[in-house]
XYZ file of N, CA and C in Angstrom:
798
model
N 0.396 13.849 -3.745
C -0.885 13.297 -4.177
C -0.652 12.216 -5.228
N -1.302 11.062 -5.044
C -1.162 9.960 -5.989
C -2.144 10.170 -7.139
N -1.617 10.656 -8.271
C -2.468 11.026 -9.392
C -3.191 9.816 -9.983
N -2.523 8.671 -10.029
C -3.122 7.505 -10.692
C -4.398 7.051 -10.003
N -4.438 7.139 -8.665
C -5.649 6.731 -7.936
C -6.816 7.646 -8.292
N -6.561 8.941 -8.233
C -7.618 9.908 -8.529
C -8.042 9.804 -9.997
N -7.051 9.721 -10.895
C -7.357 9.668 -12.326
C -8.160 8.422 -12.665
N -7.807 7.305 -12.040
C -8.510 6.064 -12.321
C -9.960 6.100 -11.881
N -10.187 6.511 -10.624
C -11.558 6.521 -10.091
C -12.410 7.592 -10.773
N -11.883 8.819 -10.850
C -12.644 9.899 -11.490
C -12.869 9.600 -12.965
N -11.822 9.081 -13.626
C -11.965 8.737 -15.039
C -12.985 7.642 -15.260
N -13.010 6.643 -14.357
C -13.985 5.564 -14.478
C -15.408 6.068 -14.343
N -15.653 6.876 -13.304
C -16.991 7.442 -13.126
C -17.360 8.350 -14.296
N -16.359 9.112 -14.763
C -16.626 10.019 -15.876
C -17.043 9.284 -17.139
N -16.353 8.185 -17.435
C -16.696 7.418 -18.638
C -18.062 6.761 -18.512
N -18.382 6.281 -17.298
C -19.700 5.673 -17.080
C -20.801 6.713 -17.268
N -20.603 7.901 -16.660
C -21.604 8.965 -16.791
C -21.733 9.401 -18.252
N -20.594 9.485 -18.938
C -20.625 9.871 -20.357
C -21.381 8.828 -21.181
N -21.132 7.551 -20.886
C -21.840 6.493 -21.605
C -23.336 6.525 -21.352
N -23.711 6.810 -20.088
C -25.141 6.892 -19.759
C -25.780 8.079 -20.483
N -25.070 9.213 -20.496
C -25.635 10.420 -21.120
C -25.858 10.239 -22.617
N -25.055 9.380 -23.230
C -25.222 9.131 -24.665
C -26.463 8.299 -24.932
N -26.671 7.289 -24.060
C -27.740 6.331 -24.323
C -29.020 6.569 -23.530
N -28.987 7.482 -22.562
C -30.195 7.667 -21.761
C -30.121 8.886 -20.875
N -31.024 8.942 -19.901
C -31.132 10.071 -18.985
C -30.376 9.747 -17.696
N -29.400 10.594 -17.332
C -28.589 10.349 -16.136
C -29.452 10.327 -14.882
N -30.450 11.207 -14.814
C -31.308 11.288 -13.621
C -32.023 9.972 -13.352
N -32.306 9.215 -14.384
C -33.035 7.954 -14.201
C -32.169 6.881 -13.558
N -30.855 7.144 -13.471
C -29.955 6.161 -12.858
C -29.736 6.429 -11.373
N -30.419 7.444 -10.847
C -30.362 7.660 -9.403
C -31.656 7.171 -8.777
N -31.532 6.202 -7.903
C -32.678 5.613 -7.216
C -32.345 5.548 -5.734
N -33.045 6.361 -4.928
C -32.718 6.470 -3.513
C -32.869 5.131 -2.795
N -33.874 4.357 -3.164
C -34.060 3.037 -2.542
C -32.850 2.144 -2.782
N -32.331 2.200 -3.995
C -31.155 1.394 -4.329
C -29.942 1.838 -3.534
N -29.805 3.151 -3.345
C -28.696 3.683 -2.547
C -28.769 3.144 -1.126
N -29.950 3.160 -0.530
C -30.123 2.655 0.835
C -29.762 1.175 0.930
N -30.235 0.406 -0.023
C -30.014 -1.040 0.029
C -28.534 -1.382 -0.127
N -27.892 -0.819 -1.149
C -26.510 -1.200 -1.455
C -25.517 -0.551 -0.488
N -25.560 0.774 -0.382
C -24.606 1.469 0.478
C -24.850 1.124 1.944
N -26.096 1.203 2.362
C -26.423 0.913 3.757
C -26.164 -0.529 4.119
N -26.586 -1.443 3.260
C -26.388 -2.865 3.547
C -24.927 -3.251 3.582
N -24.148 -2.743 2.619
C -22.710 -3.041 2.573
C -22.009 -2.521 3.818
N -22.331 -1.296 4.195
C -21.709 -0.691 5.374
C -22.086 -1.452 6.643
N -23.361 -1.792 6.778
C -23.815 -2.503 7.976
C -23.177 -3.887 8.085
N -23.114 -4.611 6.979
C -22.531 -5.953 6.996
C -21.036 -5.906 7.298
N -20.361 -4.879 6.791
C -18.919 -4.750 7.049
C -18.660 -4.418 8.509
N -19.465 -3.519 9.072
C -19.313 -3.176 10.491
C -19.546 -4.415 11.355
N -20.503 -5.233 10.958
C -20.792 -6.451 11.715
C -19.689 -7.493 11.592
N -18.864 -7.373 10.580
C -17.835 -8.386 10.319
C -16.556 -8.193 11.114
N -16.315 -6.968 11.597
C -15.034 -6.671 12.242
C -15.257 -5.865 13.519
N -14.275 -5.916 14.426
C -14.339 -5.029 15.599
C -14.357 -3.574 15.140
N -14.997 -2.726 15.930
C -15.119 -1.327 15.545
C -13.755 -0.662 15.382
N -12.777 -1.088 16.191
C -11.438 -0.510 16.100
C -10.802 -0.791 14.741
N -11.048 -1.989 14.205
C -10.493 -2.328 12.894
C -11.222 -1.581 11.792
N -12.521 -1.382 11.970
C -13.271 -0.625 10.971
C -12.812 0.832 10.949
N -12.531 1.389 12.139
C -12.033 2.763 12.206
C -10.679 2.886 11.534
N -9.890 1.803 11.560
C -8.580 1.821 10.919
C -8.701 2.104 9.428
N -9.841 1.698 8.848
C -10.076 1.926 7.428
C -10.051 3.419 7.103
N -10.603 4.225 8.010
C -10.651 5.673 7.784
C -9.259 6.286 7.780
N -8.310 5.620 8.446
C -6.944 6.128 8.502
C -6.121 5.722 7.284
N -6.408 4.524 6.755
C -5.556 4.036 5.669
C -6.047 4.446 4.286
N -7.340 4.728 4.139
C -7.842 5.123 2.817
C -7.101 6.348 2.269
N -6.847 7.393 3.092
C -6.098 8.546 2.549
C -4.727 8.175 1.999
N -4.124 7.076 2.500
C -2.809 6.674 2.007
C -2.859 6.270 0.538
N -4.003 5.762 0.089
C -4.130 5.374 -1.313
C -4.099 6.587 -2.232
N -4.401 7.781 -1.673
C -4.409 9.007 -2.462
C -3.146 9.837 -2.235
N -2.256 9.325 -1.371
C -1.021 10.038 -1.075
C 0.146 9.360 -1.788
N 0.963 10.150 -2.453
C 2.093 9.593 -3.180
C 3.094 8.969 -2.219
N 3.499 7.758 -2.525
C 4.441 7.032 -1.669
C 5.864 7.505 -1.945
N 6.498 8.004 -0.897
C 7.850 8.552 -1.044
C 8.884 7.470 -0.750
N 9.205 6.686 -1.758
C 10.233 5.652 -1.631
C 11.251 5.845 -2.738
N 12.491 6.048 -2.351
C 13.578 6.231 -3.311
C 14.675 5.230 -2.955
N 14.691 4.106 -3.655
C 15.656 3.050 -3.363
C 17.082 3.512 -3.609
N 17.273 4.380 -4.600
C 18.618 4.895 -4.869
C 19.136 5.719 -3.688
N 18.254 6.530 -3.122
C 18.642 7.343 -1.973
C 18.955 6.461 -0.761
N 18.127 5.431 -0.556
C 18.383 4.505 0.552
C 19.716 3.779 0.356
N 19.998 3.408 -0.902
C 21.259 2.726 -1.185
C 22.443 3.621 -0.838
N 22.356 4.903 -1.222
C 23.470 5.813 -0.945
C 23.671 6.005 0.559
N 22.584 6.059 1.308
C 22.713 6.187 2.766
C 23.412 4.965 3.353
N 23.049 3.793 2.852
C 23.681 2.562 3.335
C 25.166 2.525 2.974
N 25.503 2.983 1.759
C 26.906 2.994 1.346
C 27.696 3.975 2.199
N 27.100 5.127 2.493
C 27.777 6.095 3.371
C 28.026 5.500 4.750
N 27.042 4.781 5.261
C 27.207 4.115 6.556
C 28.297 3.051 6.479
N 28.342 2.328 5.355
C 29.356 1.282 5.181
C 30.756 1.889 5.147
N 30.891 3.048 4.495
C 32.197 3.709 4.425
C 32.652 4.178 5.800
N 31.720 4.754 6.563
C 32.053 5.218 7.916
C 32.444 4.041 8.798
N 31.651 2.959 8.728
C 31.916 1.793 9.571
C 33.248 1.140 9.207
N 33.561 1.108 7.928
C 34.807 0.462 7.489
C 36.029 1.303 7.861
N 35.827 2.628 7.861
C 36.939 3.532 8.130
C 37.157 3.762 9.631
N 36.028 3.880 10.394
C 36.146 4.271 11.795
C 35.545 3.270 12.780
N 34.881 2.248 12.255
C 34.265 1.265 13.137
C 32.772 1.506 13.303
N 32.054 0.487 13.775
C 30.601 0.574 13.893
C 30.150 1.641 14.878
N 30.932 1.883 15.917
C 30.536 2.885 16.911
C 30.459 4.286 16.318
N 31.215 4.504 15.241
C 31.215 5.822 14.602
C 29.904 6.108 13.883
N 29.057 5.087 13.727
C 27.783 5.290 13.051
C 26.770 6.032 13.915
N 27.062 6.127 15.208
C 26.080 6.717 16.129
C 25.703 8.131 15.718
N 26.692 8.935 15.333
C 26.401 10.307 14.904
C 25.727 10.329 13.539
N 26.103 9.389 12.671
C 25.579 9.375 11.308
C 24.091 9.037 11.270
N 23.639 8.147 12.155
C 22.252 7.685 12.084
C 21.272 8.682 12.702
N 21.771 9.654 13.447
C 20.871 10.630 14.067
C 20.135 11.470 13.024
N 20.774 11.707 11.898
C 20.149 12.539 10.876
C 19.326 11.759 9.869
N 19.183 10.450 10.056
C 18.431 9.615 9.120
C 16.942 9.695 9.438
N 16.107 9.995 8.444
C 14.668 10.115 8.656
C 13.965 8.763 8.605
N 14.507 7.824 7.845
C 13.889 6.507 7.726
C 13.995 5.773 9.069
N 12.852 5.553 9.718
C 12.855 4.966 11.057
C 13.398 3.544 11.059
N 13.101 2.792 10.011
C 13.571 1.406 9.933
C 15.094 1.372 9.830
N 15.648 2.218 8.976
C 17.102 2.283 8.821
C 17.763 2.805 10.094
N 17.135 3.791 10.712
C 17.687 4.343 11.947
C 17.696 3.294 13.055
N 16.619 2.539 13.162
C 16.544 1.497 14.184
C 17.608 0.429 13.948
N 17.763 0.003 12.685
C 18.784 -0.991 12.366
C 20.180 -0.476 12.643
N 20.418 0.813 12.335
C 21.722 1.398 12.610
C 22.039 1.402 14.099
N 21.053 1.674 14.927
C 21.285 1.660 16.377
C 21.594 0.252 16.884
N 20.975 -0.726 16.264
C 21.286 -2.113 16.641
C 22.730 -2.457 16.294
N 23.213 -1.917 15.168
C 24.617 -2.125 14.787
C 25.544 -1.489 15.819
N 25.225 -0.252 16.188
C 26.045 0.464 17.165
C 26.050 -0.246 18.512
N 24.917 -0.848 18.864
C 24.815 -1.550 20.147
C 25.550 -2.886 20.139
N 26.054 -3.288 18.963
C 26.830 -4.522 18.879
C 26.007 -5.797 18.916
N 24.757 -5.738 18.451
C 23.906 -6.922 18.445
C 24.411 -7.941 17.428
N 24.157 -9.214 17.705
C 24.538 -10.290 16.783
C 23.702 -10.198 15.506
N 24.260 -10.656 14.386
C 23.495 -10.635 13.131
C 22.161 -11.374 13.233
N 22.162 -12.506 13.962
C 20.921 -13.272 14.104
C 19.855 -12.475 14.847
N 20.291 -11.732 15.874
C 19.346 -10.931 16.650
C 18.813 -9.769 15.820
N 19.703 -9.127 15.077
C 19.272 -8.019 14.216
C 18.262 -8.516 13.187
N 18.569 -9.645 12.571
C 17.668 -10.191 11.565
C 16.319 -10.542 12.187
N 16.349 -11.125 13.380
C 15.104 -11.509 14.054
C 14.250 -10.296 14.377
N 14.875 -9.241 14.926
C 14.134 -8.035 15.302
C 13.554 -7.345 14.070
N 14.377 -7.182 13.050
C 13.946 -6.438 11.875
C 12.923 -7.223 11.048
N 13.087 -8.538 10.960
C 12.115 -9.342 10.223
C 10.782 -9.386 10.948
N 10.826 -9.374 12.287
C 9.572 -9.308 13.049
C 8.834 -8.020 12.748
N 9.583 -6.926 12.627
C 8.960 -5.645 12.302
C 8.343 -5.680 10.903
N 9.021 -6.363 9.975
C 8.469 -6.500 8.626
C 7.169 -7.295 8.643
N 7.146 -8.355 9.435
C 5.934 -9.170 9.529
C 4.775 -8.372 10.118
N 5.052 -7.604 11.166
C 4.005 -6.805 11.794
C 3.533 -5.684 10.869
N 4.448 -5.160 10.055
C 4.070 -4.140 9.087
C 3.020 -4.693 8.119
N 3.275 -5.876 7.592
C 2.325 -6.488 6.667
C 0.996 -6.774 7.353
N 1.066 -7.226 8.600
C -0.159 -7.545 9.333
C -0.986 -6.293 9.609
N -0.327 -5.203 10.019
C -1.037 -3.956 10.304
C -1.719 -3.417 9.053
N -0.987 -3.431 7.953
C -1.552 -2.902 6.714
C -2.699 -3.776 6.211
N -2.575 -5.065 6.420
C -3.612 -5.985 5.947
C -4.926 -5.796 6.705
N -4.857 -5.381 7.968
C -6.070 -5.223 8.770
C -7.004 -4.179 8.175
N -6.453 -3.097 7.681
C -7.280 -2.090 7.057
C -7.698 -2.477 5.651
N -6.766 -3.072 4.914
C -7.055 -3.433 3.523
C -8.143 -4.489 3.412
N -8.167 -5.426 4.354
C -9.136 -6.508 4.281
C -10.561 -5.988 4.458
N -10.730 -4.864 5.145
C -12.066 -4.272 5.295
C -12.574 -3.810 3.936
N -11.700 -3.181 3.156
C -12.083 -2.767 1.801
C -12.423 -3.967 0.927
N -11.628 -5.023 1.044
C -11.885 -6.223 0.252
C -13.212 -6.859 0.645
N -13.549 -6.794 1.934
C -14.834 -7.320 2.394
C -15.984 -6.501 1.829
N -15.828 -5.186 1.832
C -16.862 -4.329 1.250
C -17.047 -4.627 -0.235
N -15.942 -4.916 -0.917
C -16.020 -5.239 -2.343
C -16.791 -6.535 -2.584
N -16.712 -7.462 -1.628
C -17.446 -8.725 -1.785
C -18.914 -8.584 -1.399
N -19.213 -7.680 -0.443
C -20.594 -7.503 -0.003
C -21.423 -6.663 -0.970
N -20.816 -5.663 -1.589
C -21.576 -4.725 -2.423
C -22.359 -5.413 -3.546
N -21.750 -6.297 -4.352
C -22.547 -6.973 -5.385
C -23.648 -7.855 -4.787
N -23.374 -8.433 -3.608
C -24.391 -9.272 -2.973
C -25.617 -8.450 -2.596
N -25.393 -7.247 -2.044
C -26.533 -6.395 -1.708
C -27.178 -5.828 -2.967
N -26.407 -5.738 -4.042
C -27.013 -5.386 -5.322
C -27.997 -6.452 -5.764
N -27.639 -7.706 -5.552
C -28.542 -8.807 -5.887
C -29.764 -8.820 -4.972
N -29.556 -8.473 -3.689
C -30.693 -8.395 -2.769
C -31.688 -7.346 -3.260
N -31.157 -6.200 -3.688
C -32.031 -5.156 -4.227
C -32.755 -5.623 -5.474
N -32.053 -6.402 -6.297
C -32.681 -6.948 -7.497
C -33.836 -7.861 -7.129
N -33.635 -8.706 -6.131
C -34.693 -9.620 -5.696
C -35.882 -8.847 -5.122
N -35.574 -7.806 -4.358
C -36.662 -6.989 -3.797
C -37.491 -6.372 -4.920
N -36.800 -5.824 -5.919
C -37.502 -5.208 -7.039
C -38.333 -6.210 -7.810
N -37.790 -7.414 -8.025
C -38.526 -8.439 -8.767
C -39.734 -8.942 -7.981
N -39.569 -9.085 -6.672
C -40.695 -9.526 -5.840
C -41.826 -8.507 -5.891
N -41.469 -7.233 -5.740
C -42.490 -6.179 -5.807
C -43.166 -6.146 -7.174
N -42.386 -6.396 -8.202
C -42.937 -6.378 -9.551
C -43.916 -7.534 -9.750
N -43.532 -8.715 -9.276
C -44.390 -9.892 -9.437
C -45.663 -9.783 -8.598
N -45.562 -9.128 -7.448
C -46.734 -8.983 -6.587
C -47.750 -8.003 -7.165
N -47.294 -7.154 -8.055
C -48.182 -6.118 -8.587
C -48.255 -6.164 -10.108
N -48.252 -7.359 -10.651
C -48.331 -7.489 -12.107
C -49.611 -6.871 -12.663
N -50.649 -6.846 -11.831
C -51.926 -6.299 -12.309
C -51.900 -4.776 -12.402
N -50.906 -4.159 -11.701
C -50.799 -2.702 -11.709
C -49.613 -2.291 -12.582
N -49.900 -1.919 -13.787
C -48.842 -1.599 -14.753
C -47.989 -0.419 -14.317
N -48.548 0.461 -13.495
C -47.816 1.658 -13.083
C -46.648 1.335 -12.161
N -46.699 0.190 -11.474
C -45.631 -0.173 -10.535
C -44.522 -0.990 -11.183
N -44.751 -1.476 -12.377
C -43.772 -2.353 -13.016
C -42.458 -1.626 -13.302
N -42.562 -0.400 -13.847
C -41.359 0.365 -14.177
C -40.495 0.665 -12.968
N -41.060 1.293 -11.906
C -40.254 1.589 -10.712
C -39.658 0.342 -10.063
N -40.405 -0.732 -10.002
C -39.895 -1.968 -9.390
C -38.735 -2.535 -10.192
N -38.854 -2.512 -11.517
C -37.769 -3.002 -12.369
C -36.553 -2.088 -12.270
N -36.776 -0.785 -12.096
C -35.658 0.153 -11.947
C -34.858 -0.164 -10.693
N -35.557 -0.396 -9.583
C -34.873 -0.770 -8.347
C -34.101 -2.065 -8.536
N -34.733 -3.018 -9.229
C -34.102 -4.326 -9.444
C -32.788 -4.199 -10.212
N -32.771 -3.389 -11.253
C -31.593 -3.284 -12.100
C -30.538 -2.328 -11.525
N -30.995 -1.199 -10.993
C -30.052 -0.179 -10.544
C -29.271 -0.624 -9.316
N -29.875 -1.409 -8.420
C -29.138 -1.879 -7.249
C -27.974 -2.782 -7.659
N -28.203 -3.623 -8.653
C -27.098 -4.454 -9.150
C -26.003 -3.579 -9.751
N -26.400 -2.561 -10.483
C -25.455 -1.614 -11.080
C -24.622 -0.936 -10.000
N -25.271 -0.447 -8.942
C -24.563 0.208 -7.847
C -23.575 -0.744 -7.170
N -24.045 -1.964 -6.900
C -23.195 -2.924 -6.199
C -21.931 -3.263 -6.966
N -22.076 -3.515 -8.257
C -20.916 -3.852 -9.085
C -19.983 -2.656 -9.220
N -20.546 -1.462 -9.337
C -19.724 -0.265 -9.508
C -18.930 0.041 -8.238
N -19.574 -0.057 -7.084
C -18.870 0.196 -5.821
C -17.715 -0.780 -5.644
N -17.984 -2.051 -5.928
C -16.965 -3.081 -5.726
C -15.778 -2.902 -6.659
N -16.053 -2.641 -7.941
C -15.002 -2.692 -8.951
C -14.393 -1.352 -9.327
N -15.005 -0.256 -8.862
C -14.464 1.050 -9.193
C -13.969 1.815 -7.967
N -14.343 1.331 -6.766
C -13.905 2.006 -5.548
C -13.152 1.051 -4.625
N -13.849 0.045 -4.118
C -13.272 -0.795 -3.049
C -12.067 -1.609 -3.499
N -12.221 -2.380 -4.580
C -11.111 -3.228 -5.012
C -9.917 -2.424 -5.524
N -10.114 -1.364 -6.308
C -8.945 -0.576 -6.719
C -8.188 0.027 -5.541
N -8.913 0.542 -4.538
C -8.236 1.117 -3.376
C -7.500 0.032 -2.591
N -8.124 -1.142 -2.447
C -7.482 -2.240 -1.726
C -6.208 -2.679 -2.435
N -6.248 -2.743 -3.739
C -5.065 -3.176 -4.489
C -3.972 -2.111 -4.491
N -4.365 -0.844 -4.488
C -3.370 0.217 -4.398
C -2.649 0.149 -3.053
N -3.405 -0.055 -1.971
C -2.805 -0.178 -0.642
C -1.906 -1.410 -0.559
N -2.324 -2.494 -1.201
C -1.507 -3.711 -1.217
C -0.197 -3.477 -1.958
N -0.259 -2.751 -3.066
C 0.949 -2.445 -3.834
C 1.884 -1.556 -3.028
N 1.325 -0.593 -2.297
C 2.147 0.284 -1.473
C 2.830 -0.497 -0.347
N 2.095 -1.434 0.243
C 2.690 -2.281 1.286
C 3.843 -3.096 0.718
N 3.651 -3.661 -0.485
C 4.698 -4.462 -1.128
C 5.937 -3.609 -1.405
N 5.735 -2.365 -1.856
C 6.868 -1.469 -2.120
C 7.635 -1.160 -0.839
N 6.895 -0.890 0.240
C 7.540 -0.579 1.519
C 8.283 -1.793 2.066
N 7.676 -2.961 1.924
C 8.308 -4.199 2.389
C 9.602 -4.445 1.613
N 9.563 -4.233 0.305
C 10.730 -4.437 -0.552
C 11.858 -3.486 -0.158
N 11.491 -2.217 0.108
C 12.473 -1.225 0.535
C 13.161 -1.661 1.824
N 12.394 -2.114 2.773
C 12.942 -2.516 4.069
C 13.787 -3.791 3.957
N 13.441 -4.662 3.037
C 14.277 -5.843 2.801
C 15.658 -5.436 2.306
N 15.696 -4.459 1.406
C 16.983 -3.974 0.898
C 17.794 -3.355 2.031
N 17.134 -2.572 2.873
C 17.822 -1.934 3.989
C 18.387 -2.984 4.941
N 17.602 -4.015 5.241
C 18.064 -5.074 6.133
C 19.278 -5.795 5.549
N 19.233 -6.067 4.253
C 20.367 -6.722 3.595
C 21.619 -5.861 3.693
N 21.451 -4.547 3.500
C 22.587 -3.643 3.597
C 23.144 -3.564 5.004
N 22.279 -3.510 6.007
C 22.730 -3.435 7.397
C 23.537 -4.663 7.793
N 23.071 -5.831 7.381
C 23.789 -7.066 7.710
C 25.157 -7.105 7.016
N 25.208 -6.567 5.794
C 26.485 -6.522 5.075
C 27.452 -5.559 5.757
N 26.930 -4.444 6.261
C 27.771 -3.475 6.978
C 28.330 -4.114 8.245
N 27.489 -4.820 8.975
C 27.960 -5.453 10.203
C 29.016 -6.513 9.912
N 28.876 -7.151 8.757
C 29.836 -8.189 8.378
C 31.148 -7.598 7.895
N 31.217 -6.262 7.755
C 32.454 -5.607 7.345
C 32.766 -5.722 5.872
N 31.746 -5.905 5.040
C 31.988 -6.059 3.604
C 32.443 -4.734 2.981
N 33.168 -4.844 1.895
C 33.646 -3.678 1.160
C 32.452 -2.888 0.625
N 32.459 -1.553 0.771
C 31.339 -0.741 0.275
C 30.983 -0.998 -1.181
N 32.018 -1.240 -2.005
C 31.718 -1.514 -3.415
C 30.940 -2.808 -3.562
N 31.316 -3.829 -2.785
C 30.602 -5.098 -2.861
C 29.166 -4.957 -2.352
N 28.994 -4.117 -1.329
C 27.654 -3.864 -0.805
C 26.806 -3.180 -1.872
N 27.420 -2.216 -2.571
C 26.688 -1.522 -3.636
C 26.243 -2.501 -4.715
N 27.162 -3.375 -5.130
C 26.818 -4.345 -6.168
C 25.684 -5.266 -5.705
N 25.718 -5.638 -4.444
C 24.678 -6.519 -3.902
C 23.322 -5.807 -3.871
N 23.308 -4.561 -3.407
C 22.050 -3.838 -3.261
C 21.511 -3.322 -4.592
N 22.388 -3.182 -5.581
C 21.920 -2.769 -6.908
C 20.906 -3.746 -7.492
N 20.981 -5.001 -7.044
C 20.065 -6.008 -7.572
C 18.627 -5.760 -7.119
N 18.444 -4.939 -6.073
C 17.094 -4.628 -5.600
C 16.417 -3.563 -6.456
N 17.202 -2.836 -7.253
C 16.667 -1.711 -8.021
C 16.566 -2.106 -9.494
N 15.395 -1.925 -10.111
C 15.264 -2.230 -11.543
C 16.306 -1.453 -12.349
N 16.913 -2.083 -13.352
C 17.962 -1.413 -14.144
C 17.530 -0.062 -14.694
N 16.253 0.066 -15.073
C 15.784 1.322 -15.653
C 15.742 2.444 -14.613
N 15.665 2.086 -13.331
C 15.577 3.083 -12.267
C 16.912 3.309 -11.566
N 17.889 2.484 -11.880
C 19.186 2.575 -11.212
C 19.934 3.803 -11.686
N 20.345 4.637 -10.750
C 21.087 5.846 -11.099
C 22.567 5.532 -11.224
N 23.180 6.040 -12.293
C 24.629 5.933 -12.415
C 25.247 6.865 -11.389
N 26.136 6.326 -10.609
C 26.718 7.149 -9.546
C 28.222 7.158 -9.648
N 28.784 8.379 -9.553
C 30.239 8.513 -9.600
C 30.874 8.012 -8.325
N 30.031 7.733 -7.331
C 30.579 7.298 -6.044
C 31.068 5.863 -6.067
N 30.863 5.156 -7.182
C 31.393 3.798 -7.260
C 32.901 3.801 -7.062
N 33.560 4.799 -7.687
C 35.009 4.877 -7.535
C 35.378 5.248 -6.109
N 34.531 6.060 -5.476
C 34.781 6.423 -4.088
C 34.700 5.208 -3.180
N 33.809 4.278 -3.521
C 33.701 3.047 -2.736
C 35.025 2.295 -2.755
N 35.642 2.237 -3.948
C 36.932 1.555 -4.070
C 37.988 2.273 -3.250
N 37.985 3.617 -3.331
C 38.986 4.382 -2.596
C 38.842 4.208 -1.101
N 37.588 4.145 -0.643
C 37.346 3.963 0.790
C 37.896 2.628 1.230
N 37.689 1.619 0.370
C 38.193 0.291 0.715
C 39.685 0.252 0.759
N 40.334 0.963 -0.178
C 41.783 0.938 -0.233
C 42.408 1.678 0.948
N 41.735 2.774 1.364
C 42.269 3.555 2.458
C 42.361 2.766 3.767
N 41.443 1.806 3.904
C 41.416 1.033 5.151
C 42.274 -0.210 5.101
N 42.834 -0.492 3.951
C 43.648 -1.708 3.817
C 45.126 -1.425 4.164
């Protein structure tokens, strides 16, 4: 579970409710008409903007924003170094048994391309195409959230205009002024809150997760190409260490093993 997503959204709503309770009555901030205008209008406009299949994709990707992303660059680096040691000691064909136990599908696919003897250019082309499609797939769902974030304040303004029109039409009836002004103000409040406390934060969290996954796969691709080129495991480690922030880089005793592996094959 991604605690930061839940803490941010729940904490934001909690602080808003706490602020309202200090200065006024919470019940007065619920207006069913405003809910219909903002929530209904935003949802309807978003559905009209995209094919239904893309809108349904939103329901699949939203849970990912609340799920902790399991990416360990240090672990991926060690798997690549192990593959490099096997390939340097026994040849690329020996990787066939090693890659069967790898859970990372991207790394497993790249390893099979190595075993199949594909050219570096072909491997790079295939794997980079997969990276491009990954970004495109993730963007399809994320853009729906971003669209909702842009529509919500607009429908808040529509509700404001409706409330003001009703108020101006009934200036002679003092009893209608309060409810009309409430609709006018609360719809804007709902629209801004939906956009800035739900839609945009979730869209940005998904974007950050996509960037992390893309970065991980770039490191894996760099390592695979180095393995195919027959580089020394220690040199591969030094190259891939640059992908990991110094504060997150684990000190590994296997650095000396990398040297030993290289010496054994010389």
